CSV table of C-alpha atoms and ligand atoms in Angstrom, one decimal:
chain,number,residue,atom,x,y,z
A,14,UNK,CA,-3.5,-33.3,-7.4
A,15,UNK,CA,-4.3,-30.2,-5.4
A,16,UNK,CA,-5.6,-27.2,-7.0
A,17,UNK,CA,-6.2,-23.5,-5.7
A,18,UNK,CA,-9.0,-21.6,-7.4
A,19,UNK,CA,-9.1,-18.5,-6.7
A,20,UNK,CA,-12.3,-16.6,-8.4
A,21,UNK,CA,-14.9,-14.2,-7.3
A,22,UNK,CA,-17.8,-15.7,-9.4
A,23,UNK,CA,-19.7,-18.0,-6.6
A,24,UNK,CA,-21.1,-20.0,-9.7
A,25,UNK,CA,-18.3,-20.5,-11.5
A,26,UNK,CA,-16.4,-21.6,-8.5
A,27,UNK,CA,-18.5,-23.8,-7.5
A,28,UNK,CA,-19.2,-25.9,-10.7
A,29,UNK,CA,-16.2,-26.1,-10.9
A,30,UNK,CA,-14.9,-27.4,-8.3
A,31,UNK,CA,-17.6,-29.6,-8.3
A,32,UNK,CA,-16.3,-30.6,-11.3
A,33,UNK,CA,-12.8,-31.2,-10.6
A,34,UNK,CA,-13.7,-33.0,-7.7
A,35,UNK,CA,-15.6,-35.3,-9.2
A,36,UNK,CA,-12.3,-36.0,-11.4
A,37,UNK,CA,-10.1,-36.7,-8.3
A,38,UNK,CA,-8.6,-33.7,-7.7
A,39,UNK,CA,-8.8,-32.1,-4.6
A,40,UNK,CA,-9.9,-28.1,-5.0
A,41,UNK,CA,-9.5,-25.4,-2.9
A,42,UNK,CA,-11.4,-22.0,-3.7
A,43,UNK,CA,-10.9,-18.7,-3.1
A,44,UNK,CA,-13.0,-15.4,-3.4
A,45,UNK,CA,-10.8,-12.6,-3.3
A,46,UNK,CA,-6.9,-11.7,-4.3
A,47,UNK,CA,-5.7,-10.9,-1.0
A,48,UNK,CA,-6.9,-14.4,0.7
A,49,UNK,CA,-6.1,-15.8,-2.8
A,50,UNK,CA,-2.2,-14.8,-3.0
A,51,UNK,CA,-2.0,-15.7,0.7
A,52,UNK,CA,-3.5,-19.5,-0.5
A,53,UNK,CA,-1.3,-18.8,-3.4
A,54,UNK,CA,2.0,-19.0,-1.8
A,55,UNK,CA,1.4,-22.7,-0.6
A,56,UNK,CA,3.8,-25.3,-1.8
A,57,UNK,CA,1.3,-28.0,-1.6
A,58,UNK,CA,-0.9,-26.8,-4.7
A,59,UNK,CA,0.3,-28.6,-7.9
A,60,UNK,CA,-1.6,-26.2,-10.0
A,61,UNK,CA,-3.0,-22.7,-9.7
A,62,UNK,CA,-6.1,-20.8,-11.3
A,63,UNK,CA,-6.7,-17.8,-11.2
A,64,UNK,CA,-9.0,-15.1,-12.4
A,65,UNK,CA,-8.0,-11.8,-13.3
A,66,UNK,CA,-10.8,-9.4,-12.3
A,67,UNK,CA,-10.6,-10.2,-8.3
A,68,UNK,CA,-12.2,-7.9,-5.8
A,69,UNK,CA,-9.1,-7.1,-3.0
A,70,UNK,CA,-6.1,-4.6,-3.3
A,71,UNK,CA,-4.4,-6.4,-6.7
A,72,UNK,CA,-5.6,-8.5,-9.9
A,73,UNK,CA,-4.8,-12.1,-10.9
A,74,UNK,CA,-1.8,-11.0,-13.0
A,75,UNK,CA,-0.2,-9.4,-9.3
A,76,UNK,CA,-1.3,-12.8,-7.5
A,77,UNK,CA,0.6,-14.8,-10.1
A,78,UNK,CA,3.3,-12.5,-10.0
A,79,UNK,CA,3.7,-12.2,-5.9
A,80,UNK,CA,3.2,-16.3,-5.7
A,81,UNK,CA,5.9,-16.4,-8.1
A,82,UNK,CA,8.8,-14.1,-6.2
A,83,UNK,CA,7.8,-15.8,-2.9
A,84,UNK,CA,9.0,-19.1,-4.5
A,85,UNK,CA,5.5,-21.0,-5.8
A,86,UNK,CA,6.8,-22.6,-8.7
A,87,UNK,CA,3.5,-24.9,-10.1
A,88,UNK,CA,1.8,-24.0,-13.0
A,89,UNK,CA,-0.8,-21.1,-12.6
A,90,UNK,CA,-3.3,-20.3,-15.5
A,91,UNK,CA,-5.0,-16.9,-15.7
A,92,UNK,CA,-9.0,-16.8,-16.6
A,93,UNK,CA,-9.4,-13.4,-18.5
A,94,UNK,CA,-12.2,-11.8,-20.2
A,95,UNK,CA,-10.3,-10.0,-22.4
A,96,UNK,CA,-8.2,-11.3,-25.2
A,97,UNK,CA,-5.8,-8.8,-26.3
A,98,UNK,CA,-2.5,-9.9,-27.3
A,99,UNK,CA,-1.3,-7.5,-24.7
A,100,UNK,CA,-3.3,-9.2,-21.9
A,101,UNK,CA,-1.8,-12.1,-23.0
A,102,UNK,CA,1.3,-11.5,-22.7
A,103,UNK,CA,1.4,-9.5,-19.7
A,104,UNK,CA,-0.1,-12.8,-18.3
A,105,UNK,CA,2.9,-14.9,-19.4
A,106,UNK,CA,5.0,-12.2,-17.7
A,107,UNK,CA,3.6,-12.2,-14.6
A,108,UNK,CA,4.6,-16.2,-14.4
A,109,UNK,CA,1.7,-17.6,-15.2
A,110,UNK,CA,2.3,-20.3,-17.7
A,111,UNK,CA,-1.2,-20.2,-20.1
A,112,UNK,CA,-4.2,-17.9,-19.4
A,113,UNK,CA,-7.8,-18.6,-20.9
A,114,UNK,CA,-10.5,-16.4,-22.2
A,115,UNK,CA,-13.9,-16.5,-20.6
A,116,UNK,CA,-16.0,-17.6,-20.8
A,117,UNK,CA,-14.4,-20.9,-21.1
A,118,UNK,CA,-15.6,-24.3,-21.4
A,119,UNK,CA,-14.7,-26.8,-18.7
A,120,UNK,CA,-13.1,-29.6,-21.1
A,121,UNK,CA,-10.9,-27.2,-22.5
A,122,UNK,CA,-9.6,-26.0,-18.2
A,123,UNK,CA,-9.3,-29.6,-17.5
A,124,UNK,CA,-7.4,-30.1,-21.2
A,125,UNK,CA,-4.9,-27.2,-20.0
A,126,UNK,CA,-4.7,-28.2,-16.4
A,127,UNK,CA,-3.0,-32.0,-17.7
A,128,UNK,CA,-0.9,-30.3,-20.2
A,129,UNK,CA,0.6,-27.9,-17.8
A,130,UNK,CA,0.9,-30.6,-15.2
A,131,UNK,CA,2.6,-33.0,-17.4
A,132,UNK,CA,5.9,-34.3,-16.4
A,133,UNK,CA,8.1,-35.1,-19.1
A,134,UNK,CA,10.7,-38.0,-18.2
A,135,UNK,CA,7.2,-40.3,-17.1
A,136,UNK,CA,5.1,-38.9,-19.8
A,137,UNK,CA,4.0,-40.7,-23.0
A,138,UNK,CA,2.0,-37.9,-24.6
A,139,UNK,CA,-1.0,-37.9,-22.0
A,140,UNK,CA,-0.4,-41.4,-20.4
A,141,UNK,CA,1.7,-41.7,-17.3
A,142,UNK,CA,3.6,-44.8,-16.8
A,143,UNK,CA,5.3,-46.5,-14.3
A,144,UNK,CA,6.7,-50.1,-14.6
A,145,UNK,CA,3.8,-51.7,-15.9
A,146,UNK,CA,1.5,-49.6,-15.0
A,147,UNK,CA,-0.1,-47.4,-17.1
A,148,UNK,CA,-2.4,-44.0,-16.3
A,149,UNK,CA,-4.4,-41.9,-18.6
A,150,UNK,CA,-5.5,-38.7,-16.2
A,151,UNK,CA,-7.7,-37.2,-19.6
A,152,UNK,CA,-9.5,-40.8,-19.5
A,153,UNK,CA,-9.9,-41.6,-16.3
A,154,UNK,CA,-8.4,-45.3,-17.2
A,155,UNK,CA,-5.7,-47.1,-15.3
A,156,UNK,CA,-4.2,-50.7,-16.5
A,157,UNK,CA,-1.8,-53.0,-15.1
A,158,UNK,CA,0.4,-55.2,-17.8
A,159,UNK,CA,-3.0,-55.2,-20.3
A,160,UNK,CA,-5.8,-55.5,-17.2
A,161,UNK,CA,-8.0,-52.6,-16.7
A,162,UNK,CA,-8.6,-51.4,-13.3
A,163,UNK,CA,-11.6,-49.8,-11.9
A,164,UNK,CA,-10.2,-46.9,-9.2
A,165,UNK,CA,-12.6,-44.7,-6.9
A,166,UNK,CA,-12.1,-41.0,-7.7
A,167,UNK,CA,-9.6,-40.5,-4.2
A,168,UNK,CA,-7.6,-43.6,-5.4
A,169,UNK,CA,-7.4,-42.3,-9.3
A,170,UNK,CA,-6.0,-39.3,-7.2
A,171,UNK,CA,-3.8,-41.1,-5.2
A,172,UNK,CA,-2.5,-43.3,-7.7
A,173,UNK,CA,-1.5,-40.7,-10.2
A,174,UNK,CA,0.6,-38.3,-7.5
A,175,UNK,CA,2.6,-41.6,-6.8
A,176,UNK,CA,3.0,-42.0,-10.4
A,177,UNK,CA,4.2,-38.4,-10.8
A,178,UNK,CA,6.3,-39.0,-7.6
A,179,UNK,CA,7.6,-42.2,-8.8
A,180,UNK,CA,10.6,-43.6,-6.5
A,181,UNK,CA,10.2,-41.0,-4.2
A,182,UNK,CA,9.6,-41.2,-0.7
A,183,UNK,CA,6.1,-39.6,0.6
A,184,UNK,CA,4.6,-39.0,3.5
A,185,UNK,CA,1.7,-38.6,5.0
A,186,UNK,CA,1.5,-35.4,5.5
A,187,UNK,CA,2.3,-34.8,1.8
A,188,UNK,CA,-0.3,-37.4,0.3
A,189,UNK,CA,-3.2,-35.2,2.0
A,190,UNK,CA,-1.7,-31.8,1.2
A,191,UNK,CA,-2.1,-33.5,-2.3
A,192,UNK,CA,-5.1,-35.7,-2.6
A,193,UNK,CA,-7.3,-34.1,-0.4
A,194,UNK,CA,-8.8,-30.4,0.1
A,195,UNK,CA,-8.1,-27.8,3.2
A,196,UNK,CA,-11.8,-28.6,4.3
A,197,UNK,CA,-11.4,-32.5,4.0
A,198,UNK,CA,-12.1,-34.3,7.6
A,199,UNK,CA,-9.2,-36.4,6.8
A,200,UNK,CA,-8.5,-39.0,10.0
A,201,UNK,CA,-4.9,-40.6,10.8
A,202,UNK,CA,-5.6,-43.5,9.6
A,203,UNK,CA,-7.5,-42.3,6.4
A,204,UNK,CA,-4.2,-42.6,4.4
A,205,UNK,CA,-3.6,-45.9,5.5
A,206,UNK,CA,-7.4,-47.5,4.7
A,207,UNK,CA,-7.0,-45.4,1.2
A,208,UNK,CA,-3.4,-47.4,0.3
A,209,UNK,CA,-4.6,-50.2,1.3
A,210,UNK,CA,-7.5,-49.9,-0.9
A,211,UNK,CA,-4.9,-49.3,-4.3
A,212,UNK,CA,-2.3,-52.1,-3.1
A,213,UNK,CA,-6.0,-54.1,-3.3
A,214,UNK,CA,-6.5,-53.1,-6.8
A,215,UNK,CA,-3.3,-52.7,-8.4
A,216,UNK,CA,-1.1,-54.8,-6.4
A,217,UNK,CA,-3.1,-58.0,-4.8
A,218,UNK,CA,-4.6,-59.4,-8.0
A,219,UNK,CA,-0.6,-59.8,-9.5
A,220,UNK,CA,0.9,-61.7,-7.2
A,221,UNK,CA,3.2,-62.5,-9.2
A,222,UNK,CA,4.8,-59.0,-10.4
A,223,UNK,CA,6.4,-56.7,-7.8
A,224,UNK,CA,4.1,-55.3,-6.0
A,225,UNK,CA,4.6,-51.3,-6.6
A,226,UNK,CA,3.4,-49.4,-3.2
A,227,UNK,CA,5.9,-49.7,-0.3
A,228,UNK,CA,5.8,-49.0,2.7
A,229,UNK,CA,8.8,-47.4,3.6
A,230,UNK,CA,9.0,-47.7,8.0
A,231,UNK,CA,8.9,-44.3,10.0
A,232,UNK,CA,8.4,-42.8,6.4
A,233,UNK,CA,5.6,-43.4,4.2
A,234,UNK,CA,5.3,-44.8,1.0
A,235,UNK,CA,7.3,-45.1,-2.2
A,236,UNK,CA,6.0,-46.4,-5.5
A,237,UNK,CA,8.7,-48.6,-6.6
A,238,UNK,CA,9.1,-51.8,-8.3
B,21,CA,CA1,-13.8,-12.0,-11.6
């Protein structure tokens, strides 16, 4: 999953990012509102953060509001320092769909992140499934049937946007806009060696189920079974 950060703070940017990162999802950071809303109106993020106190000509509350009329519709969370009820729900109106009070710890970001992102038809409570495959994103734990399967942090994140784009055709082009960050040296063929590396895990060692990633020709892939 691709995130935009978008917060002045170089510390808490970073260790955060370093965090996420180190839970599979790609991050982009930003240090001001102006670069931020122009990041902001990106399709390709599937969740946005932002802080509300940004250097540049707006706040976070404007960002969130701007990304919204130009069309963004993932989640975005606003970081405030102040609580008010107001603040609160002048967050909510700006489109933002959950703000957070700093400081904040990092369990309870990621905790909001998954709920946000949580898509209801494949969701059972935090566990994603798909045939009989199952994918806990707060755990870090994938099985197949009742086998646990080790993943690599980029495969986790690969696994998990097929899971949430079950059945549907995807590219490329949209797999790196997804699992990987703008500064990612990501070659032609790294998509390739990276499904290859999941069909190796979750598909070579049950031969005898369907096998769930497809190659779909002149396309991409589809997970289907
Ligand atoms: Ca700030």
């Amino acid at each position: 999953m691709r995130v935009l950060f978008v917060e002045d703070e170089e510390k808490i940017a970073k260790a955060v990012k370093r965090g996420l990162e180190i839970k599979g999802y790609a991050v982009d950071t930003v240090a001001d509102a102006d670069s931020g809303l122009s990041y902001a109106v990106d399709p390709d993020y599937d969740i946005i953060i932002l802080d509300r106190m940004l250097p540049g000509s707006m706040d976070g509350i404007e960002v969130a509001k701007k990304a919204r009329e130009e069309g963004q519709k993932a989640p975005i969370i606003i970081l405030t320092a102040r609580g008010s009820i107001d603040d609160r729900v002048e967050g909510l109106n700006s489109g933002a769909d959950d703000y957070l009070i700093k400081p904040f710890s990092f369990s309870e970001l990621v905790a909001r992140m998954q709920a946000l992102m949580r898509r209801p038809p494949i969701a059972t409570g935090t566990v994603l499934e798909y045939a009989d495959l199952k994918l806990d994103p707060a755990k870090y734990e994938v099985q197949r049937d009742t086998t646990p399967i080790k993943l690599s942090n980029k495969e986790f994140a690969l696994l998990e946007y097929f899971i949430r784009h079950a059945e549907q055709v995807l590219t490329k082009d949209m797999i790196i806009n997804h699992v990987w960050n703008e500064d990612a040296i990501v070659m032609p063929n790294t998509v390739e060696v990276y499904i290859g590396y999941l069909r190796a895990k979750i598909d070579r060692p049950f031969p005898n189920k369907p096998q769930l990633i497809n190659t779909v020709r002149g396309f991409g892939y589809k997970l289907s079974h």
